[in-house]
Short mmCIF file of C-alpha atoms and ligand atoms in Angstrom, two decimals:
data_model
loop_
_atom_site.label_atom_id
_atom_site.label_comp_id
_atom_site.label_asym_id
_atom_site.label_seq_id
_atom_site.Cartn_x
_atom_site.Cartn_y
_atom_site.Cartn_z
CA UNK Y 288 0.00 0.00 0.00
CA UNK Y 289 3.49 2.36 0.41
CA UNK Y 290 2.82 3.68 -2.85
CA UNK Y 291 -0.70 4.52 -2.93
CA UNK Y 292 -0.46 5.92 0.57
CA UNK Y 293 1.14 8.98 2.02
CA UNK Y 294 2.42 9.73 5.28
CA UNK Y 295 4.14 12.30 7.31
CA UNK Y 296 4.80 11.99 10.71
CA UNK Y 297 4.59 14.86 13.00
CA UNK Y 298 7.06 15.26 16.50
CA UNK Y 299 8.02 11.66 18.02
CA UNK Y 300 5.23 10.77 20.77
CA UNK Y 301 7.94 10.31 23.16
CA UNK Y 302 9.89 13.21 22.98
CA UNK Y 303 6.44 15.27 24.56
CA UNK Y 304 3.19 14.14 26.01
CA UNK Y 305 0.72 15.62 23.44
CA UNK Y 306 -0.46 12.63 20.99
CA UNK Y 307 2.18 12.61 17.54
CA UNK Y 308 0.13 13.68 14.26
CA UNK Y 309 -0.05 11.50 11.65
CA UNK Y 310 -1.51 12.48 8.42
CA UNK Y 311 -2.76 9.65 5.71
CA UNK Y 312 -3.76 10.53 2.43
CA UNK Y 313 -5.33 7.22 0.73
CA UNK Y 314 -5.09 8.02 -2.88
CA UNK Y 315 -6.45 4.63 -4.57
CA UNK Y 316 -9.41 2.59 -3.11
CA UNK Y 317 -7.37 -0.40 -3.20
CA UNK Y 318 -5.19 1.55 -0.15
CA UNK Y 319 -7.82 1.96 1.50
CA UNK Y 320 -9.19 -1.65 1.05
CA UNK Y 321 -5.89 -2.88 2.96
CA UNK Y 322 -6.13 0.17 5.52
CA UNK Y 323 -9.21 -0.27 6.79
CA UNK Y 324 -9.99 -2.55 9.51
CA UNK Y 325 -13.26 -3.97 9.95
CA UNK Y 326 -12.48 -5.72 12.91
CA UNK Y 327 -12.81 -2.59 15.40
CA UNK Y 328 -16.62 -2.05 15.86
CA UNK Y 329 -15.95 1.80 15.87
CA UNK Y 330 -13.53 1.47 13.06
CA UNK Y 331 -9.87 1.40 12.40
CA UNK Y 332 -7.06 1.98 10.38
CA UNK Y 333 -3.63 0.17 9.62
CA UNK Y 334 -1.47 2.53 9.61
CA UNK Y 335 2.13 1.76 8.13
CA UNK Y 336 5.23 2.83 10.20
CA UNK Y 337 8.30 1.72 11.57
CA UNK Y 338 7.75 3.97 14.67
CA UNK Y 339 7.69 2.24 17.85
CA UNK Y 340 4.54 2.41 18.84
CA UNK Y 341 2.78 0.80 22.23
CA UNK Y 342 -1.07 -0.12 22.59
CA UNK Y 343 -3.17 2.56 23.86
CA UNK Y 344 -1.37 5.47 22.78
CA UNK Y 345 -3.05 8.51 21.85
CA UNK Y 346 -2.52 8.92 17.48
CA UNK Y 347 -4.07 11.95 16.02
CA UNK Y 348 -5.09 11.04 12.22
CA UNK Y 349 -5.02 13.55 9.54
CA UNK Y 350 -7.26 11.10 6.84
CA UNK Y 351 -7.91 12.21 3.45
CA UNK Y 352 -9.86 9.26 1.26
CA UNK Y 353 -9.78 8.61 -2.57
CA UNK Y 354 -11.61 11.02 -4.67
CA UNK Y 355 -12.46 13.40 -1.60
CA UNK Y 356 -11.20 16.89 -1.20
CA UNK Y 357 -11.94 16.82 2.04
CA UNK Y 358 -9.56 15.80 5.68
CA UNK Y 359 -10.89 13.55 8.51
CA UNK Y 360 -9.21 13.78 12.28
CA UNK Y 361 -9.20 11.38 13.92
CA UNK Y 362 -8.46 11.11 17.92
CA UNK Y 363 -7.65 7.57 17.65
CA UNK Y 364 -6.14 5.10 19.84
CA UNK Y 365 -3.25 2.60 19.11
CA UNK Y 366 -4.93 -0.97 19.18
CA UNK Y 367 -3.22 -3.14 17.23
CA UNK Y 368 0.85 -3.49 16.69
CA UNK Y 369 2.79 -5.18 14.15
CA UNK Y 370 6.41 -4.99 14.82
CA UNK Y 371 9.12 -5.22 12.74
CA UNK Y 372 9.87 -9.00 11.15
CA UNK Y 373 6.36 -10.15 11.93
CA UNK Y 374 5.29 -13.23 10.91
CA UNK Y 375 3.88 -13.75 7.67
CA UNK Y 376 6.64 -10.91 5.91
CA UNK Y 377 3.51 -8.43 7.25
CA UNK Y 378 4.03 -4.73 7.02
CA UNK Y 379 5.20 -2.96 10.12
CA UNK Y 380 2.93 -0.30 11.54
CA UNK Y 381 0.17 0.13 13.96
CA UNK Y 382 -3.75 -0.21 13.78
CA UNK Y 383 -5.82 3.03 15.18
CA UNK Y 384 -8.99 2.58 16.67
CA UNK Y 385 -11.53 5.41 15.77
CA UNK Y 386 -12.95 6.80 18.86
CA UNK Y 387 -16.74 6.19 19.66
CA UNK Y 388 -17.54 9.60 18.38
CA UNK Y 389 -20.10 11.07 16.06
CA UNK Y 390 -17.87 12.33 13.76
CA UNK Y 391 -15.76 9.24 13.58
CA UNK Y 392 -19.05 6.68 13.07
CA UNK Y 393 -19.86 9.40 10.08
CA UNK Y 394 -15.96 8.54 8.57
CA UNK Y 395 -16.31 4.77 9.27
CA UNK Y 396 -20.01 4.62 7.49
CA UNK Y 397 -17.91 6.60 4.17
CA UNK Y 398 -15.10 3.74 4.08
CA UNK Y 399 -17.55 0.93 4.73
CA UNK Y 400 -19.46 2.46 1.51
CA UNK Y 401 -15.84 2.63 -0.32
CA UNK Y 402 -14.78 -0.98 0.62
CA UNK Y 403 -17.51 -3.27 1.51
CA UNK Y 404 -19.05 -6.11 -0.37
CA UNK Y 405 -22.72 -6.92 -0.52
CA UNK Y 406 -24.18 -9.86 -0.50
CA UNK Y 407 -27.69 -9.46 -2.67
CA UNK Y 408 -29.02 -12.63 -2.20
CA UNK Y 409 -29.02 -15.14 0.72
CA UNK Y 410 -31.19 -17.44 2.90
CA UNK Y 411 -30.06 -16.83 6.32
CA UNK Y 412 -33.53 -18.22 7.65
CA UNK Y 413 -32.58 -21.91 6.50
CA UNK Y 414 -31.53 -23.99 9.62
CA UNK Y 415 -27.81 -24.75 8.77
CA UNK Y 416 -27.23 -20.79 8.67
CA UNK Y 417 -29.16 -19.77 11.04
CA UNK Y 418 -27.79 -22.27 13.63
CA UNK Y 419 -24.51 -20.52 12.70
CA UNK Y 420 -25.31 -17.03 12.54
CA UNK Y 421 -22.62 -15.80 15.50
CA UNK Y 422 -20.30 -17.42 13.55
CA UNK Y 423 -20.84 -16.39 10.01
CA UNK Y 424 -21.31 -12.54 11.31
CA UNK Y 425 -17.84 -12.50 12.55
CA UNK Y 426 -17.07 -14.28 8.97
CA UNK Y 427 -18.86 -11.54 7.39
CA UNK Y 428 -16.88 -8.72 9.08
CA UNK Y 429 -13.79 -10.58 8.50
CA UNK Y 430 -14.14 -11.26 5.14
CA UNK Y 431 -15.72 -6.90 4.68
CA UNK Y 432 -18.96 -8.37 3.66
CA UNK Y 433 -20.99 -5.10 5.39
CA UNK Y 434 -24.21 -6.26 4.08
CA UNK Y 435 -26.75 -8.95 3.24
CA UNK Y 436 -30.01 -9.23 1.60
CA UNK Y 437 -32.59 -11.99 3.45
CA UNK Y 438 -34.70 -13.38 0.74
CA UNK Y 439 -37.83 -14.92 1.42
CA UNK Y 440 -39.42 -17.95 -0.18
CA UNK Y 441 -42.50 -19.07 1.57
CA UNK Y 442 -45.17 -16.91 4.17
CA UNK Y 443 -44.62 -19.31 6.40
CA UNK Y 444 -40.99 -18.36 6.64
CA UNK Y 445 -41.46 -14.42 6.54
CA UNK Y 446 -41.38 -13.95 10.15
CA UNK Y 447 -38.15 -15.46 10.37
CA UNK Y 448 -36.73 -13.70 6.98
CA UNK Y 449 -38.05 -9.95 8.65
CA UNK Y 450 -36.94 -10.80 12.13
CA UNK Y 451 -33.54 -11.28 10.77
CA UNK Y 452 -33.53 -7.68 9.39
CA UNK Y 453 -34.98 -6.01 12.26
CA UNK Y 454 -32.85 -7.43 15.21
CA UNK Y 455 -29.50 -7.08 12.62
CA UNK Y 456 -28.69 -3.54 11.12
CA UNK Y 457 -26.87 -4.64 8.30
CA UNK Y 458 -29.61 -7.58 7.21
CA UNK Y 459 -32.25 -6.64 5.01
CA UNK Y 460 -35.24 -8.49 3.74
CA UNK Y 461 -37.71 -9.39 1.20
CA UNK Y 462 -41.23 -10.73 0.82
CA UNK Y 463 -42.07 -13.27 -1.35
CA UNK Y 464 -43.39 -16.80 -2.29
CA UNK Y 465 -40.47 -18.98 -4.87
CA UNK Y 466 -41.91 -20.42 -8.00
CA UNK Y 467 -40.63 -24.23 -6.47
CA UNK Y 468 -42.68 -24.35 -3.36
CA UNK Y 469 -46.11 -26.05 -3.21
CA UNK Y 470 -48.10 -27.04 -0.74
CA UNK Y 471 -47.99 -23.66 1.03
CA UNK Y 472 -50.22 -20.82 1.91
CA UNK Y 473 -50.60 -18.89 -2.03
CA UNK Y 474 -49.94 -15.38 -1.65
CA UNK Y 475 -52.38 -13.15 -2.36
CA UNK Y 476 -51.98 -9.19 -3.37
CA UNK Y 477 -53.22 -7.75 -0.31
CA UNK Y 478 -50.98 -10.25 1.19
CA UNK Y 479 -47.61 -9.32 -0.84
CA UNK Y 480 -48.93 -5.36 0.08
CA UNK Y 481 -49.13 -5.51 3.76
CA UNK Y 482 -45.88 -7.52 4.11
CA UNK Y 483 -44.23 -5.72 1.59
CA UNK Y 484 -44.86 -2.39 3.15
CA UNK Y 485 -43.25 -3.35 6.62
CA UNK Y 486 -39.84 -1.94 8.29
CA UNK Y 487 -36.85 -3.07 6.48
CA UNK Y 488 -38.71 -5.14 3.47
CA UNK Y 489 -37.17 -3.89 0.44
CA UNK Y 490 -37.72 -5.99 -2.03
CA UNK Y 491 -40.49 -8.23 -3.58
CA UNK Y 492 -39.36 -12.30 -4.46
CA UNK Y 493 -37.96 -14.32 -4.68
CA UNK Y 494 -40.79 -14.91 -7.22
CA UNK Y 495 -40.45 -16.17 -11.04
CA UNK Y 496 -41.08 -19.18 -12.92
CA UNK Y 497 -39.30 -22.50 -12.62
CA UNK Y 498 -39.84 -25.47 -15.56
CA UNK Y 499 -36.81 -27.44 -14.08
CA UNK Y 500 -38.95 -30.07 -11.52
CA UNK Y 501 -41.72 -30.14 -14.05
CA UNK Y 502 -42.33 -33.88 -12.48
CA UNK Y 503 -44.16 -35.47 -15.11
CA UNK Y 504 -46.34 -32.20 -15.83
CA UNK Y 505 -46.33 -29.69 -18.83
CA UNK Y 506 -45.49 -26.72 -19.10
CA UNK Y 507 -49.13 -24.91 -19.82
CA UNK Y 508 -50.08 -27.18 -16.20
CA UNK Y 509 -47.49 -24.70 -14.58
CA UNK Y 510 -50.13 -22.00 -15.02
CA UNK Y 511 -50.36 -21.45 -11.13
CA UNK Y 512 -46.40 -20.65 -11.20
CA UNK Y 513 -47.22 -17.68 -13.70
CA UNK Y 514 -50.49 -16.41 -12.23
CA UNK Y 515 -48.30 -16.34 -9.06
CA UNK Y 516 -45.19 -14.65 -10.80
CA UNK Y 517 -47.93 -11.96 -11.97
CA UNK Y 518 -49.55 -11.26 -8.24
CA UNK Y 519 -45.33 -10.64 -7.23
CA UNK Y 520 -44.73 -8.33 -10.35
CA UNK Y 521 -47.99 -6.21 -9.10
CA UNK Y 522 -47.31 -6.08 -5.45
CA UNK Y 523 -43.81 -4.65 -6.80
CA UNK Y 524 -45.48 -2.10 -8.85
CA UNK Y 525 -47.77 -0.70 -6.88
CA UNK Y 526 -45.05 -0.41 -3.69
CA UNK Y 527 -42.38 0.40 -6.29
CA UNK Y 528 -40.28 -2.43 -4.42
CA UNK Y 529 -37.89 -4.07 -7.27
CA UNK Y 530 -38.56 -7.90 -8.02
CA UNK Y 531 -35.91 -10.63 -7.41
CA UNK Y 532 -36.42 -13.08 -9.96
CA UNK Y 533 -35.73 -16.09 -10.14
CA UNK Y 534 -35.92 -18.11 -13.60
CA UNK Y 535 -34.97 -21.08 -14.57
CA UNK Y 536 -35.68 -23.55 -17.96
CA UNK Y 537 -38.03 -20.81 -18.57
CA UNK Y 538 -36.50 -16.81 -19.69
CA UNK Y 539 -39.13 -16.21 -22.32
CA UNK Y 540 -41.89 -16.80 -20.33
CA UNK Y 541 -40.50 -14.69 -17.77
CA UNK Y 542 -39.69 -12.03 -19.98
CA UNK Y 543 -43.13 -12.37 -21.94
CA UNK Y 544 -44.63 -11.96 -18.76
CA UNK Y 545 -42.83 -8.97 -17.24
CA UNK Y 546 -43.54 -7.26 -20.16
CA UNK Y 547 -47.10 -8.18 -19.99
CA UNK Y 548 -47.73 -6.23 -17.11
CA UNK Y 549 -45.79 -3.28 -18.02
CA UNK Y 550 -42.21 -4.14 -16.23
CA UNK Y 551 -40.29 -2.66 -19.57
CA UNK Y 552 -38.28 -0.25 -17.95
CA UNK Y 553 -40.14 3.01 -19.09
CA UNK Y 554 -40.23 5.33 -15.54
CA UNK Y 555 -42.71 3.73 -12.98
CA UNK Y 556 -41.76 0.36 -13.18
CA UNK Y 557 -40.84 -1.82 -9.76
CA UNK Y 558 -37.51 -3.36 -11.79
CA UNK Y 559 -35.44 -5.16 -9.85
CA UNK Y 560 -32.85 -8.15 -10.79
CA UNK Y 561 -32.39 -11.48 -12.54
CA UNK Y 562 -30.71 -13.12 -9.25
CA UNK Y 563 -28.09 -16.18 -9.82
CA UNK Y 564 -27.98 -15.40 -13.61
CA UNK Y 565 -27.34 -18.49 -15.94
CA UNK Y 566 -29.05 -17.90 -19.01
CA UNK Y 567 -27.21 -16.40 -22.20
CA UNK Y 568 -26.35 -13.70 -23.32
CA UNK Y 569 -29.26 -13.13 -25.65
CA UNK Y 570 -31.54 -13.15 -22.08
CA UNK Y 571 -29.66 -11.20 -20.56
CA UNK Y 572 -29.39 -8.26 -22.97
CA UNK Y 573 -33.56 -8.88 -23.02
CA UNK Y 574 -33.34 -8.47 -19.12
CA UNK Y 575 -31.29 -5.38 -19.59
CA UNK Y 576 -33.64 -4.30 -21.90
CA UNK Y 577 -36.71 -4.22 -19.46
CA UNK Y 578 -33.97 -1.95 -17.38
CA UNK Y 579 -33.30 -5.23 -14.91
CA UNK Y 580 -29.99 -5.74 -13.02
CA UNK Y 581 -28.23 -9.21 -13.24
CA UNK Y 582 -26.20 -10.86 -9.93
CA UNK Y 583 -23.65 -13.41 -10.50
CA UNK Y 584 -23.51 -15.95 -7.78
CA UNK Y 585 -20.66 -18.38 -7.21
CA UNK Y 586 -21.59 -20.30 -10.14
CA UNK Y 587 -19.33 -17.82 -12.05
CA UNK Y 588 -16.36 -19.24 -9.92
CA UNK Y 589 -16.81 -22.94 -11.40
CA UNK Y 590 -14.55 -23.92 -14.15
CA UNK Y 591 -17.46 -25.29 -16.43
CA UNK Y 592 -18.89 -21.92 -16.46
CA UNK Y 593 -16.52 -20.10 -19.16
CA UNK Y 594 -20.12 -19.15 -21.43
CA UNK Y 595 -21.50 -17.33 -18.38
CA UNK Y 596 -18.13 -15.28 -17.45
CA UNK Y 597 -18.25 -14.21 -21.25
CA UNK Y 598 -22.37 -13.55 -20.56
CA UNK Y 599 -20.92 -11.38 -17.23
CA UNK Y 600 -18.16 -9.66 -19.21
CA UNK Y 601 -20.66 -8.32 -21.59
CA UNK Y 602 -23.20 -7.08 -18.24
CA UNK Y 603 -22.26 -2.91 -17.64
CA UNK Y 604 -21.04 -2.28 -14.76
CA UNK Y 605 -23.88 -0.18 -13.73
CA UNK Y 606 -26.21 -3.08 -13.41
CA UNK Y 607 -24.16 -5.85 -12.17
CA UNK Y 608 -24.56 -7.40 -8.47
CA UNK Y 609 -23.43 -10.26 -6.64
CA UNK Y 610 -24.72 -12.47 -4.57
CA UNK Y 611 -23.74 -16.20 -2.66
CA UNK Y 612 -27.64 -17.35 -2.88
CA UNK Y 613 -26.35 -19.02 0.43
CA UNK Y 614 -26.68 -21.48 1.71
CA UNK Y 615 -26.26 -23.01 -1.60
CA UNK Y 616 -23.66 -22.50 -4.85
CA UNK Y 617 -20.19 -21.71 -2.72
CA UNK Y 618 -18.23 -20.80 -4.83
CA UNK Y 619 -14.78 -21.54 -5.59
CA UNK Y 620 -12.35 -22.83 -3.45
CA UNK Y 621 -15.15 -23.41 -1.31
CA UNK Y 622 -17.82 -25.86 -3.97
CA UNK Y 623 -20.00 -28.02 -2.54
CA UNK Y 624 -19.48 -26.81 1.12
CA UNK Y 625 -22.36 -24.67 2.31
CA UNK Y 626 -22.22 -21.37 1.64
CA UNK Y 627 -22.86 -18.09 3.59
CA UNK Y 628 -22.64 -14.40 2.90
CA UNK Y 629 -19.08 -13.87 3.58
CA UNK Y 630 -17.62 -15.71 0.63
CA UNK Y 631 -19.55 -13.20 -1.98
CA UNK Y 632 -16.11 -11.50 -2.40
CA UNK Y 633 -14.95 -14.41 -4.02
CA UNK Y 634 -17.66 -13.91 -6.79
CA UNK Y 635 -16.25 -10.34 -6.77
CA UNK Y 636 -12.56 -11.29 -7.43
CA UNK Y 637 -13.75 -13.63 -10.53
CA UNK Y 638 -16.04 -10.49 -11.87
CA UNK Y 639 -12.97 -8.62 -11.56
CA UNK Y 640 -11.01 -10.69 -13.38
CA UNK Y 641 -13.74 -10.91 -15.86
CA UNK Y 642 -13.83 -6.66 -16.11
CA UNK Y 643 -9.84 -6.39 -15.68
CA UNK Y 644 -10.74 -4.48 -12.31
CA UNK Y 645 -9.35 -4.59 -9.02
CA UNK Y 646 -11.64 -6.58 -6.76
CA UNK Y 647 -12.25 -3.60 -4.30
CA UNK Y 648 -13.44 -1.54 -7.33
CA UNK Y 649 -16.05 -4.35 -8.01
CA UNK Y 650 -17.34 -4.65 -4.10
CA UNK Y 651 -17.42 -0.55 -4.09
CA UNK Y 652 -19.26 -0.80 -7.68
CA UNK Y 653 -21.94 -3.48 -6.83
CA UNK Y 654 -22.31 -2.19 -3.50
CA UNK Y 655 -23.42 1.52 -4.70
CA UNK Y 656 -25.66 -0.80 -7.33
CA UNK Y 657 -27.57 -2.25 -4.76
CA UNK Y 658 -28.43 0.91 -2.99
CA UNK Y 659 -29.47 2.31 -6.14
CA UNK Y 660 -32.30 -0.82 -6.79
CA UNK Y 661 -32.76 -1.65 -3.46
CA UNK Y 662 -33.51 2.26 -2.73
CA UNK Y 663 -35.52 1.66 0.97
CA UNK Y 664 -32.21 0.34 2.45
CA UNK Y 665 -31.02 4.35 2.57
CA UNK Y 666 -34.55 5.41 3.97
ZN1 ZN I 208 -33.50 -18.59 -6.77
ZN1 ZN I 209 -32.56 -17.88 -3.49
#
């Protein structure tokens, strides 16, 4: 990070008793990505220096952050000390801990915006995540994964799915019943609209159409998948609350159908995103078309999948998300394992590689994507 990063030190700390000035000027987000640690609840800095340092004492901060006129000081706190020949060949230099200030919460929420990944599309709810969920938060903080979206599948399950986002601050949730489940309690509009208007619902879904367990049946006997895809796609419109869709063995129905009742991206329409994308390129440029996002999932990671990374390559970057779609699809190095929100940066770093970008510039990118469709999570 030495060459992205500027210091100058002010007077030695030990030579007088007032705190020694450091000022940081992060010029690329990829500094900043290896800066910032995520690990301090009030936030934190590595800062790099071959000062001798001890724990707890007093560092005031000078930060300036990439593309921003402006500087931050910081009263921070020496927490964290890596001394010269650590292990590992790891930089030398100290970690600050922001203060538990206003002013420093205000700097950590503008480098959590800058660095963090988001994970669009999970299913915390299910039992072998949510018996876990200690566990994968600290993953998730580890790993910079700020965020998560909590989809639902069934009304039977939305209590669980919204309880998630209210008691977590970070969580987020939808309403909605999945094209695969039968056997449970049909959702109805006024049902979608009630649900869909709570606290910290932001999105409708996951809803769609799914011909891959036909079991025996034909596709015009799937009729009661579509005229539930429809009651989804008008909840969404009349909350303007995007859709998550989720489509599978059947695009041109589910294009043919958003179109049908209106969803072609002229203003007014709900949108929303085509989540765990693995249709072609010729659906996806439809999708596009109807002004619809696209999220890769982990999928992207597996070797067989060269025809979708050249289907993501062609995606702009303005519509792209990503997603784990936990607890299923982990992706790469982690396949067949289950998966949970904090390995969505690894379907960043393949999307980067994909776009020639640095990974951080994906997480930032996808990140400011999802507050952009998912609008409620800023209100
Ligand atoms: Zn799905
Ligand atoms: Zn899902």
């Amino acid at each position: 990070m030495n060459k992205a990063t500027h210091l100058i030190h002010g007077a030695h700390h030990s030579a007088t008793p007032r705190p020694s000035v450091i000022q940081l000027a992060i010029k690329e987000k990829s500094a900043l990505y290896a800066a910032y640690m995520p690990i301090f609840a009030t936030g934190g800095l590595f800062i790099p220096t071959n000062r001798d340092y001890q724990l707890g004492d007093a560092v005031y901060v000078l930060i300036s952050l990439p593309d921003d006129p402006q500087r931050y000081p910081i009263a921070g706190k020496v927490a964290w000390v890596t001394p010269a020949k650590a292990a590992g060949n790891r930089t030398q230099g100290v970690g600050i801990v922001f203060p538990a200030d206003e002013k420093s919460n205000a700097l950590k929420l503008r480098i959590e915006e800058i660095v963090m990944f988001t994970d669009s599309h999970c299913h915390l709810n299910f039992p072998e995540l949510l018996s876990q969920l200690p566990a994968i938060r600290q993953a998730m903080v580890q790993a910079q994964v700020g965020r998560a979206l909590c989809i639902c599948t069934t009304l039977e399950d939305f209590p669980a799915v919204h309880q998630l986002a209210l008691t977590y601050d970070n969580f987020w949730a939808t309403v909605g019943v999945h094209p695969d489940n039968e056997g449970v309690k049909e959702p109805s509009l006024d049902d979608l609209l009630s649900l869909g208007r709570l606290a910290r619902v932001v999105g409708i879904g996951e809803t769609g159409l799914d011909y891959y367990r036909l079991n025996g049946r034909s596709v015009a006997d799937m009729h009661w998948q579509r005229e539930r895809f429809r009651t989804h796609i008008r909840a969404a419109r009349q909350l303007a609350k995007p859709l998550v869709i989720h489509t599978r063995q059947a695009a041109s129905d589910t294009l043919q159908i958003l179109r049908e009742e209106g969803e072609d991206g002229s203003p007014g329409c709900a949108g929303g995103v085509f989540h765990c994308f693995t249709e072609d390129a010729q659906v996806a440029r439809q999708a596009l078309d109807l002004g619809f996002y696209i999220s890769f999932s982990g999928i992207l990671t597996f070797k067989s999948a060269q025809n979708l990374r050249e289907v993501a390559a062609l995606v702009p970057l303005d519509r792209l998300l990503i997603e784990t779609d936990s607890p299923y699809l982990a992706p790469m190095p982690y396949r067949g394992k289950t998966n949970n929100p904090s390995y969505v940066p690894y379907v960043a770093a393949q999307l980067g590689q994909i776009k020639h970008m640095p990974t951080e510039e994906i997480a930032a990118l996808t990140s400011h994507n999802f507050d952009v469709l998912f609008s409620a999570v800023m209100g």
